[in-house]
XYZ file of C-alpha atoms in Angstrom:
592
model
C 29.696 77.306 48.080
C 31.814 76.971 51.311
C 31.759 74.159 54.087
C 31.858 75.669 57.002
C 32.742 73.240 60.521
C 31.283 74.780 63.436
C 33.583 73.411 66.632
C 32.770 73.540 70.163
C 35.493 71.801 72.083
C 34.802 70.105 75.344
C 34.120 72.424 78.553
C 31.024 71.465 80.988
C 28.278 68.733 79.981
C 26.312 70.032 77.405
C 22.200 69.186 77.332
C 21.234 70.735 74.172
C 23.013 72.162 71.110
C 24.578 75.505 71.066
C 22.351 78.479 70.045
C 25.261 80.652 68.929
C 26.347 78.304 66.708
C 23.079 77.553 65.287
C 22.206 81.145 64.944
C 25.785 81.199 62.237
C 24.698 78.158 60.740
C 21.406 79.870 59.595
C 23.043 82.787 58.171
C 25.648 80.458 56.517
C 22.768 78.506 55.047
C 21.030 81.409 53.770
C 23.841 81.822 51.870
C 24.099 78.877 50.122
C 27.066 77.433 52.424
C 26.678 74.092 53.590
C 27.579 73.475 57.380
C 28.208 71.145 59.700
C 27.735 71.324 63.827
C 30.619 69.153 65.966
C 29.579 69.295 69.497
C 32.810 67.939 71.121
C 32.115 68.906 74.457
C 28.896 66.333 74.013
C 30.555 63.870 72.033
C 34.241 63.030 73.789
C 32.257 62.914 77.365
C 36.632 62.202 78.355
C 36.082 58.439 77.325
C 39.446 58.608 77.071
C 40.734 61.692 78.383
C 43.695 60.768 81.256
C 42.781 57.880 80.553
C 46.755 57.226 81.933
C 46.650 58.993 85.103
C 42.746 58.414 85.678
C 41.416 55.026 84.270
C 39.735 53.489 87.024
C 38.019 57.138 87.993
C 36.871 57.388 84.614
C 35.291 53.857 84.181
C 33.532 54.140 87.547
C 32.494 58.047 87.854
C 29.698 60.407 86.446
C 30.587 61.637 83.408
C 29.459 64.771 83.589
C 30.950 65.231 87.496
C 34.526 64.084 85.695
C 34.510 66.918 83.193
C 33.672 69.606 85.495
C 36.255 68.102 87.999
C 39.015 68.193 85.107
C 38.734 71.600 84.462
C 37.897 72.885 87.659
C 40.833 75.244 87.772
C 41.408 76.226 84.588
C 38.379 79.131 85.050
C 40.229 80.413 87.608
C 43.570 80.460 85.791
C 42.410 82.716 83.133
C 40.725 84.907 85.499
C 44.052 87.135 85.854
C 45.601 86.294 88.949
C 48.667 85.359 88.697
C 49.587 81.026 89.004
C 50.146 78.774 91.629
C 53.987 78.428 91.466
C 54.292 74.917 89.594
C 50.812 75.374 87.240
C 52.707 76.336 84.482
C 54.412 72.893 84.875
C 51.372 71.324 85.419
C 49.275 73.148 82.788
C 52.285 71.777 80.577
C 51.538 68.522 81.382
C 47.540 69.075 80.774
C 48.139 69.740 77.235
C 50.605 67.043 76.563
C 48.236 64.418 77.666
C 45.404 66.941 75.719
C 47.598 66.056 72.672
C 45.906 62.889 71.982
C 42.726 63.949 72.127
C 43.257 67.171 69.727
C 44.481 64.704 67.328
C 41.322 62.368 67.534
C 39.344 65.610 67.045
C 41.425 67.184 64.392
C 40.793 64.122 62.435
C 37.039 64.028 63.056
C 36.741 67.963 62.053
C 38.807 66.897 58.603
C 37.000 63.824 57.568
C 34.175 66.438 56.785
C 36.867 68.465 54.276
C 35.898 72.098 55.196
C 37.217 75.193 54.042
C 36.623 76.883 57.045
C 36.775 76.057 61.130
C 35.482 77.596 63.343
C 35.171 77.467 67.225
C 33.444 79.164 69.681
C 35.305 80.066 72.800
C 34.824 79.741 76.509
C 37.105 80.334 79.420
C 37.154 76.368 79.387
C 37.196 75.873 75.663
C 40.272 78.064 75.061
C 43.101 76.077 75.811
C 41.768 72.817 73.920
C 40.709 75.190 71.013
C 44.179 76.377 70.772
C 45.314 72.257 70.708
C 42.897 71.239 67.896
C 43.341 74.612 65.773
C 46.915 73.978 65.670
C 46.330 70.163 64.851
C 44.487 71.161 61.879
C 46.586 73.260 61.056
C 49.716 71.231 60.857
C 47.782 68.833 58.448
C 46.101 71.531 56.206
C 47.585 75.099 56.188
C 44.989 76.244 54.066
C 42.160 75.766 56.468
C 40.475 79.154 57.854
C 39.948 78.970 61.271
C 38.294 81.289 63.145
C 37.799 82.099 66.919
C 34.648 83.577 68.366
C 32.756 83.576 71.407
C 32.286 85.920 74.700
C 35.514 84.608 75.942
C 37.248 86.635 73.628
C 35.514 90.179 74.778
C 38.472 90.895 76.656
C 41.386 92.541 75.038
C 43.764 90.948 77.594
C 42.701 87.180 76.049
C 42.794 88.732 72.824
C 46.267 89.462 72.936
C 47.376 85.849 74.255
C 45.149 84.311 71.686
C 47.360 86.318 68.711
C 50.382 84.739 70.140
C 48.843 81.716 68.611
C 49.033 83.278 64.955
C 50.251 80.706 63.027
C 46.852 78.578 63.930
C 44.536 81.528 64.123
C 43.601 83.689 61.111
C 40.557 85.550 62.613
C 39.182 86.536 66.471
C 35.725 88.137 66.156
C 34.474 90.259 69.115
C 31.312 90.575 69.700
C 27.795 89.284 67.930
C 29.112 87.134 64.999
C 25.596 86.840 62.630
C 26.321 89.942 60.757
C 30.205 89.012 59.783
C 29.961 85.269 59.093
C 29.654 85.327 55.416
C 31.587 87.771 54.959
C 33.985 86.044 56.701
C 33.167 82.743 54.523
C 33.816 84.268 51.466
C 36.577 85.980 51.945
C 35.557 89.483 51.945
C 37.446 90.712 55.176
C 41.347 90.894 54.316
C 43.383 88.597 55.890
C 45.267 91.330 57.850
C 41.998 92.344 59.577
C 43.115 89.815 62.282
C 40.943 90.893 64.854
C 37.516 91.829 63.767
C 35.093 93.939 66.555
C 30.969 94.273 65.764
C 28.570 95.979 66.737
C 25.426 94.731 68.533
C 22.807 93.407 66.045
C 20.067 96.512 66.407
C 16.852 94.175 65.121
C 16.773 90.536 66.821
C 14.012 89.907 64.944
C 15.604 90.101 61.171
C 17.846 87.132 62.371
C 16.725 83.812 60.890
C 15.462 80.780 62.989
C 18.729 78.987 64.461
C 19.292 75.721 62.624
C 19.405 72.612 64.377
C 19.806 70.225 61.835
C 22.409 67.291 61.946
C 22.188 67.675 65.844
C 22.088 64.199 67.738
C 19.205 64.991 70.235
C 19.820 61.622 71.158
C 23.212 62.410 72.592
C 21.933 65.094 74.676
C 19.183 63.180 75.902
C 21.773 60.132 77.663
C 23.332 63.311 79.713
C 20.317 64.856 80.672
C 19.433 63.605 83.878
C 17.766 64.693 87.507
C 16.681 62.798 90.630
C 13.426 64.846 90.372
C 12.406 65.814 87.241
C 10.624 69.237 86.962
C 7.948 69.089 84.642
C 5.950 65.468 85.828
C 7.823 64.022 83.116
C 11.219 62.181 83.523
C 13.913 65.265 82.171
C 16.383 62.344 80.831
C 13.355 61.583 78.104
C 12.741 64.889 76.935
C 14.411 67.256 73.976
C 15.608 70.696 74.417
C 16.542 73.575 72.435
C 17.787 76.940 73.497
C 16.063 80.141 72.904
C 16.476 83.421 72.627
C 13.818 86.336 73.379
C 16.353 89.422 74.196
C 20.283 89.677 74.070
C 21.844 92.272 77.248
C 20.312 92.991 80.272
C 18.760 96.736 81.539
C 19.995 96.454 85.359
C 24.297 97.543 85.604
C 25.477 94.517 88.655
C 29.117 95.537 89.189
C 30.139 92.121 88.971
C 28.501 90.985 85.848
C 29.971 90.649 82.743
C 26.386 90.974 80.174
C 27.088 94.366 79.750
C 30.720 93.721 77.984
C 28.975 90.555 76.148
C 26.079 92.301 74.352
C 26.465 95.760 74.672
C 23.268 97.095 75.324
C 19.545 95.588 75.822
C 17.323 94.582 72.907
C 14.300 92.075 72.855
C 11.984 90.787 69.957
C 8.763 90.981 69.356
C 6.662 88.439 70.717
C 4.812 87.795 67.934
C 8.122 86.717 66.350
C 9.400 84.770 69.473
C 5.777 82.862 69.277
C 6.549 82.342 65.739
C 10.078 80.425 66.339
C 8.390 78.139 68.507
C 5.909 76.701 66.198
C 8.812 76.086 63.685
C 10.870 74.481 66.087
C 7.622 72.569 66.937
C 7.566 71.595 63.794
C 10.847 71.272 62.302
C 12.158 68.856 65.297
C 9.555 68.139 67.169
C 10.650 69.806 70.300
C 8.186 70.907 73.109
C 10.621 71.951 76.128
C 12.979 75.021 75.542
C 15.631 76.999 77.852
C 15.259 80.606 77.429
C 18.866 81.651 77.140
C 18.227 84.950 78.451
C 20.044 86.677 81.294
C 16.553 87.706 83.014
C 12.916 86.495 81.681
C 11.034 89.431 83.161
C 13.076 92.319 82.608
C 10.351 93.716 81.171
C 7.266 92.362 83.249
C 4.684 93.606 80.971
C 6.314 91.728 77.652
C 6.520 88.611 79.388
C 3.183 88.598 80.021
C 2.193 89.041 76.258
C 4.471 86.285 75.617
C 2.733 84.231 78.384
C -0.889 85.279 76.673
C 0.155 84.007 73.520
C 1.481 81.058 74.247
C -1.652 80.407 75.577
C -4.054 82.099 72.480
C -1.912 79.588 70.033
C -2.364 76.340 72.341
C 1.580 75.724 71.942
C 1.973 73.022 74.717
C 5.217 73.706 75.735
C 7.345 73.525 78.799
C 10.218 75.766 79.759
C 12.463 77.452 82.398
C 14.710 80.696 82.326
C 16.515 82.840 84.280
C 13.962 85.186 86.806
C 14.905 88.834 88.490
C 14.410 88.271 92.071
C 12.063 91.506 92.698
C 9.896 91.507 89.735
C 7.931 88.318 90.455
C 4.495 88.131 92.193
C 1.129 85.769 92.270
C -0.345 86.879 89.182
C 2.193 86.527 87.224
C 3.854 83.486 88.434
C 0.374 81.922 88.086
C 0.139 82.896 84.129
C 3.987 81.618 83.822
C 2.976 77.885 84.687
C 0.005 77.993 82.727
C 2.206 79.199 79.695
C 4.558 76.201 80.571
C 7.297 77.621 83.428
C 8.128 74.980 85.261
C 11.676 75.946 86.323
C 12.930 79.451 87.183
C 16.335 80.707 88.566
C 17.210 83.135 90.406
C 20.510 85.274 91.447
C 19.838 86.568 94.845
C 23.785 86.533 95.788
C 23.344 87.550 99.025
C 21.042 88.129 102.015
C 22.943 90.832 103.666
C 21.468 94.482 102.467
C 24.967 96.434 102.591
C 26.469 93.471 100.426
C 23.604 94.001 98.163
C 24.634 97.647 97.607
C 27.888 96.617 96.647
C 26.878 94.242 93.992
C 24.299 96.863 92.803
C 21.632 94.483 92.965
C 18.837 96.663 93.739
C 17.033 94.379 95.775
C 16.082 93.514 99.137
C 16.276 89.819 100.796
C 12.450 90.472 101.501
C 11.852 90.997 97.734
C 13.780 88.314 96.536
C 11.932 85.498 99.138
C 8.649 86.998 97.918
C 9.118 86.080 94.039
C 10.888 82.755 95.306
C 7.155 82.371 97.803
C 5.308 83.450 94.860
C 6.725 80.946 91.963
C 6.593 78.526 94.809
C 2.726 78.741 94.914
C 2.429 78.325 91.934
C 4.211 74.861 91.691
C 7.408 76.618 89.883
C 10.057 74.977 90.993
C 13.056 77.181 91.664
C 16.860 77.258 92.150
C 18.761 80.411 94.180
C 22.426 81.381 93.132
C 25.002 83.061 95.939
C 28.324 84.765 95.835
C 30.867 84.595 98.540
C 33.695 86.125 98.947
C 32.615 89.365 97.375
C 34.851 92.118 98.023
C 33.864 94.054 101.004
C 31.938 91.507 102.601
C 32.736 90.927 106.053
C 31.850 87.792 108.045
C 29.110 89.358 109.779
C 27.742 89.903 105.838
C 28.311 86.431 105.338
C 26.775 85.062 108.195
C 23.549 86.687 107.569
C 23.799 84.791 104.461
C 23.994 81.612 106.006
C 20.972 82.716 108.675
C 19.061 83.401 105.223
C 19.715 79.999 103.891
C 19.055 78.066 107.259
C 15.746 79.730 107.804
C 14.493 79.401 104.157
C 16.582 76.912 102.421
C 13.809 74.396 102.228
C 12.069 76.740 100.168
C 14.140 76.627 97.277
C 14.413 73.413 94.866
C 18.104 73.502 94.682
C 20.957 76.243 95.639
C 24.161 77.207 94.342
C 27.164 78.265 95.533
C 29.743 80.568 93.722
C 33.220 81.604 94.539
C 33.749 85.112 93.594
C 35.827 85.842 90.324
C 36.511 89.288 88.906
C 34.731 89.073 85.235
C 37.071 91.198 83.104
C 35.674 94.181 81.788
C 32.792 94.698 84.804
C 32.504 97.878 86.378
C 33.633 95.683 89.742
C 37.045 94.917 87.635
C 37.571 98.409 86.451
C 37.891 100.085 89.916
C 39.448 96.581 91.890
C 41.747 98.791 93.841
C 39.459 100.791 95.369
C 38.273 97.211 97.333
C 41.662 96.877 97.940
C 42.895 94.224 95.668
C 45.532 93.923 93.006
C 44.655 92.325 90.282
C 47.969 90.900 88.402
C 49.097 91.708 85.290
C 47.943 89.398 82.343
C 49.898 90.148 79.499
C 52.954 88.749 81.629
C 51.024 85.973 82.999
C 50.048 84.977 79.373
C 53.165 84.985 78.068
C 54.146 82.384 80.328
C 51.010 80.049 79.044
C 51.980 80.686 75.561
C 55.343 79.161 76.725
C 53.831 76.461 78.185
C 51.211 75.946 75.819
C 52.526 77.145 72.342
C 55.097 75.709 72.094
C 55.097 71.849 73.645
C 57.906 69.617 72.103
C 56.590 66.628 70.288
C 58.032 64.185 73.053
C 57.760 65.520 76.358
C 57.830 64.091 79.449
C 56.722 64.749 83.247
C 59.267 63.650 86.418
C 56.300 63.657 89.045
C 54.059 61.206 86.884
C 55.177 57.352 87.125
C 53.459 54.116 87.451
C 53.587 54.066 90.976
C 51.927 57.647 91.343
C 48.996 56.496 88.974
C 48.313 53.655 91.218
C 48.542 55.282 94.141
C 45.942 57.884 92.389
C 43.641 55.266 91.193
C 43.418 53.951 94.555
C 42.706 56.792 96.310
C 40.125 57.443 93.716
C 37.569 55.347 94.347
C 36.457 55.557 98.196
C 36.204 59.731 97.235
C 34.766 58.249 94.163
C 32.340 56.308 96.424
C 32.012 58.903 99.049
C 30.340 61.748 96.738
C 28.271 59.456 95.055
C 26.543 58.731 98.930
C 26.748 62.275 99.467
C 24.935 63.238 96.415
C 22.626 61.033 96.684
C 19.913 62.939 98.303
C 20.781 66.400 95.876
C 20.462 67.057 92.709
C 23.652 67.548 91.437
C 23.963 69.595 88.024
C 27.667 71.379 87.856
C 30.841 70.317 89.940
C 33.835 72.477 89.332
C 34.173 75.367 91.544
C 30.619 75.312 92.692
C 28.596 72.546 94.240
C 24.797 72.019 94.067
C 22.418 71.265 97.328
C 19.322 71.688 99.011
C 19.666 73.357 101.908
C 18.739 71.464 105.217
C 20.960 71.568 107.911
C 24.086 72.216 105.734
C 25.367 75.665 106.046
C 27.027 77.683 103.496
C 30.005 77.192 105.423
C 30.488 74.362 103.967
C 30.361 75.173 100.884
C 32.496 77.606 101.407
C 34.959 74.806 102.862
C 34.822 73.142 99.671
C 35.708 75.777 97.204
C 38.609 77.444 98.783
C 41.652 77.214 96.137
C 44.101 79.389 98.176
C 44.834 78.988 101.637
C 47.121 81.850 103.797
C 46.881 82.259 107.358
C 46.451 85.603 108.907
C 45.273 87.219 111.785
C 45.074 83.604 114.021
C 42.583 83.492 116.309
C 41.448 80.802 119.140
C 38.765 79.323 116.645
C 39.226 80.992 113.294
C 41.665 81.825 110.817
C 41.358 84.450 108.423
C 41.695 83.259 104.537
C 42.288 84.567 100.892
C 39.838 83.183 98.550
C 40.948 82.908 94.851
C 39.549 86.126 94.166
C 41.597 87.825 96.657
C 38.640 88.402 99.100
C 39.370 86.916 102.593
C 36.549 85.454 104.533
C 36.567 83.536 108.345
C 37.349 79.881 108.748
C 37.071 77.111 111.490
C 40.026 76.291 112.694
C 39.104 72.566 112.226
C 38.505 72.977 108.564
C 41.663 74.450 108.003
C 43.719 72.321 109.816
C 41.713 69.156 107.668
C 42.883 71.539 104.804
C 47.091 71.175 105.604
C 46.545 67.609 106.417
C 45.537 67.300 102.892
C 47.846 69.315 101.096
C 50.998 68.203 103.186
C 49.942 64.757 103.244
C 51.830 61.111 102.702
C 49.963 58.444 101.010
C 48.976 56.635 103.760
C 48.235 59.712 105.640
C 45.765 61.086 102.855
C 44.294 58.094 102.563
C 43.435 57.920 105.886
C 42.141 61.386 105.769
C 39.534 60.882 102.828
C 38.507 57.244 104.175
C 37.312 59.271 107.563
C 33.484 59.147 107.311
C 32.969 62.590 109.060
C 35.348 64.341 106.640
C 33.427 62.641 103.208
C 30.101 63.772 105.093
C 30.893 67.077 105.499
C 32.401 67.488 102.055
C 35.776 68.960 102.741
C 38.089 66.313 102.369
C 36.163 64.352 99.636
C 35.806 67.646 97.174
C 39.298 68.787 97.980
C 41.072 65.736 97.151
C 39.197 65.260 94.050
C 39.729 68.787 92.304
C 43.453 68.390 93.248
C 43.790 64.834 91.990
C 42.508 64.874 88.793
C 44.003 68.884 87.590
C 47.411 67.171 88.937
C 47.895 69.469 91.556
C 48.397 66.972 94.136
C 52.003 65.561 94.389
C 52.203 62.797 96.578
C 55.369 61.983 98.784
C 56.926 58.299 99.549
């Protein structure tokens, strides 16, 4: 018998435990192996995390805003464009002050004694990962550690995690249930390094996901909502993921399901209904997630799953993901009786010829239709947008925000996204023909396993001093202050490159405002200026904004905190979002 440390380091503000993981753990338990679940990314919360550079932010803000915020640009880092010129530097400095905290974890993970690690990956999980597996390393060389996760589809991130090899012994692509043991007992060679699966053809011959050891407790102190969604305060409740169907039958260029799990396959109902009682019973859990990328991609088996929820009395609440086209009355009406109280939906955009780039296959009329439809029947729902997208002109955009100011208020919440090319999408694979170069990575992660690899034990950074952390701190808190007011009628969930609103009078423009990572000005023009997203798309911008944009990124002391202490700029988010992002990654270098 094996021990066997499942590790997820920290990335956003997790609610409820991970279902990968838990789907291992039951095939490692059937096995005989005993295992053990360390949820980081719940745990750590970045109690002490900067605490050097960021002490009085910490002690004061959200916890789950200050994690986002942290790692706000590492996402886009990873996403194969190349660096801003010093984030090498910076990135540097991350992981020194990282160090610390890999060492606290490292000892955590060993205190348990297992024979094998292993961690599931993220974009925002990777570099951390990298920290603690060599930590663990360095104390036992004969740990097995292993790296899995969807992060690691991609044969570009593949290659810069190898460069790692003296902390990694294993990268598995793909579904991981069928491999694990063999994995555990060391039936795969050691120079197998990186190991690719194929998709799992029956879901339901996978056990029930194990749960056990998890602190619900944990998850229930960062649970939290201004208006809870079931009658029932949210911050009270368990949850536990499930899963009714891995993949997804509709091809959007931009999204990456098709290079996570291959190709579509759902269970049966009967054993989905199944799952649910034991989960009922095992931890007393009556509100689930379904994990799924799309609830009703198959209309006709949701409704069987709806029925027998119903025909077996199950009590449960739950929310999902919902195709924007394939919703109406009926059906919307059986959902809440069945439990739905939350759905969400990926509309992207309201302009049609945007639409037919993304491959959506739907109309704006469609989409408002499901969203009127869950609406009467008290679902409460949340629309997702992408700006930015490649091809989409301002006139695309502003139809977008026409959408949004005529029928905002029907939505519970809206988010924003900045465009990213997803590697491996069919969006990615044919980037030039959108005009845009997509940089090397193997060159780009070279210079990260510089920086990252290989950090000297004492290290230090020229920018950071005393006076610069002061100076931080203090301009901390009015921001600090600021959000918190402007948040205050939302319902805030994630805050990294995305921000979360009901739409009233606010206009996606300013969302937009808030997001931007890369500024160049074009084509000038009396009351716009023409900008590069991160993504390489270029979209229109008020002059104002962009001129509050140099103030900020050229700015003294004083001067910035002059800027972010003006009430019209924290209103309007620009200033107040900016400042925060580039404070607390270390981007922001203030002059004397």
């Amino acid at each position: 018998m094996a021990k066997v440390a499942f590790v997820i380091t920290p990335e956003y503000t997790r609610t409820m435990p991970h279902l990968g993981i838990a789907y291992l753990r039951a095939i490692a338990s059937q096995h005989g192996h005993e295992t053990r679940y360390f949820d980081l990314s719940a745990k750590y919360r970045l109690e002490s995390f900067f605490a050097s550079i960021l002490h009085s932010w910490i002690n004061t803000y959200s916890k789950r805003t200050r994690m986002q915020t942290l790692f706000a640009f590492l996402p886009s880092i990873v996403a194969y464009f190349e660096p801003p010129p010093d984030m090498n530097q910076n990135t540097r400095m991350l992981f020194l002050l990282l160090k610390s905290e890999s060492e606290k974890m490292a000892t955590e993970i060993l205190e348990y004694q297992p024979d094998i690690v292993c961690f599931s990956i993220f974009d925002t999980t990777l570099f951390l990962s990298l920290s603690v597996a060599r930590e663990l390393k360095k104390r036992n060389n004969s740990l097995k550690i292993i790296f899995g996760g969807p992060f690691l589809n991609d044969k570009r991130v593949q290659d810069f995690v190898l460069l790692f090899n003296d902390c990694i012994d294993h990268i598995v692509v793909g579904e991981g249930e069928e491999i694990i043991n063999d994995l555990i007992e060391n039936s795969i060679p050691s120079q197998n390094r990186i190991i690719c699966t194929e998709a799992i053809s029956s879901l339901d011959n996978l056990p029930f996901p194990v749960f056990d050891g998890c602190d619900f407790e944990m998850y229930k102190k960062v649970m939290y909502t201004e208006k809870n969604w079931r009658g029932l305060a949210v911050i009270d409740e368990k949850i536990l993921p499930l899963m009714a169907m891995r993949g997804c039958p509709f091809n959007c260029a931009f999204c990456d399901h098709h290079v996570v799990w291959k190709e579509y396959r759902s269970r049966r109902v009967e054993n989905v209904i199944k799952e649910i009682i034991h989960e009922q019973a095992t931890y007393d859990c009556h509100v689930f997630r379904f994990n799924d990328s799309l609830i009703n991609s198959n209309p006709k088996w949701l409704k069987a799953l709806c029925q027998a929820i119903l025909d077996n009395d199950l009590r449960i609440y739950w929310y999902a993901h919902c195709r924007a086209d394939m919703l109406n009355d009926d059906l919307a009406r059986l959902m809440y009786r069945a439990g739905c109280r939350y759905l969400k939906f990926g509309i992207e955009s309201a302009s049609q010829p945007v639409l037919r780039l993304m491959n959506k296959k739907i109309t704006p009329e469609s989409a408002l239709k499901a969203i009127e439809s869950a609406n009467h029947a008290n679902i409460k729902t949340r629309a997702s947008f992408i700006y930015a997208y490649p091809g989409e002109t301002a006139q695309n955009l502003q139809e977008t925000v026409d959408f949004l100011k005529q029928c905002g208020n029907k939505f519970y919440g809206v988010r924003i996204y900045s465009f990213i090319f997803m590697p491996g999408t069919p969006l990615e694979l044919e980037a030039s023909l959108h005009n845009v170069t997509l940089h090397n990575f193997s060159s780009t992660s070279q210079k990260f396993a510089s920086a990252l690899g290989q950090i000297p034990e004492t290290w230090s950074h020229p920018v950071i001093n005393e006076e610069v952390i002061a100076q931080r701190d203090e301009l901390v808190q009015p921001v600090v202050k600021a959000i918190n007011q402007i948040h205050k009628n939302y319902l805030p969930y994630m805050f990294s490159e995305l921000i979360e609103s009901k739409i009233n009078n606010n206009t996606l423009f300013e969302f937009i405002k808030s997001a931007v990572l890369k500024l160049k000005e074009t084509d000038t023009s009396p009351d716009t200026v023409k900008i590069y997203a991160s993504s390489g798309a270029t979209f229109v911008l008020s002059k104002k904004c962009y001129s509050l944009f140099q103030e900020i990124t050229s700015a003294t002391f004083n001067d910035l905190k002059t800027i972010i202490m003006n009430e019209e700029n924290l209103v309007s988010h620009e200033a107040s979002v900016l400042i925060i992002g580039l404070i607390s990654s270390g981007m922001l270098k203030l002059k004397k």
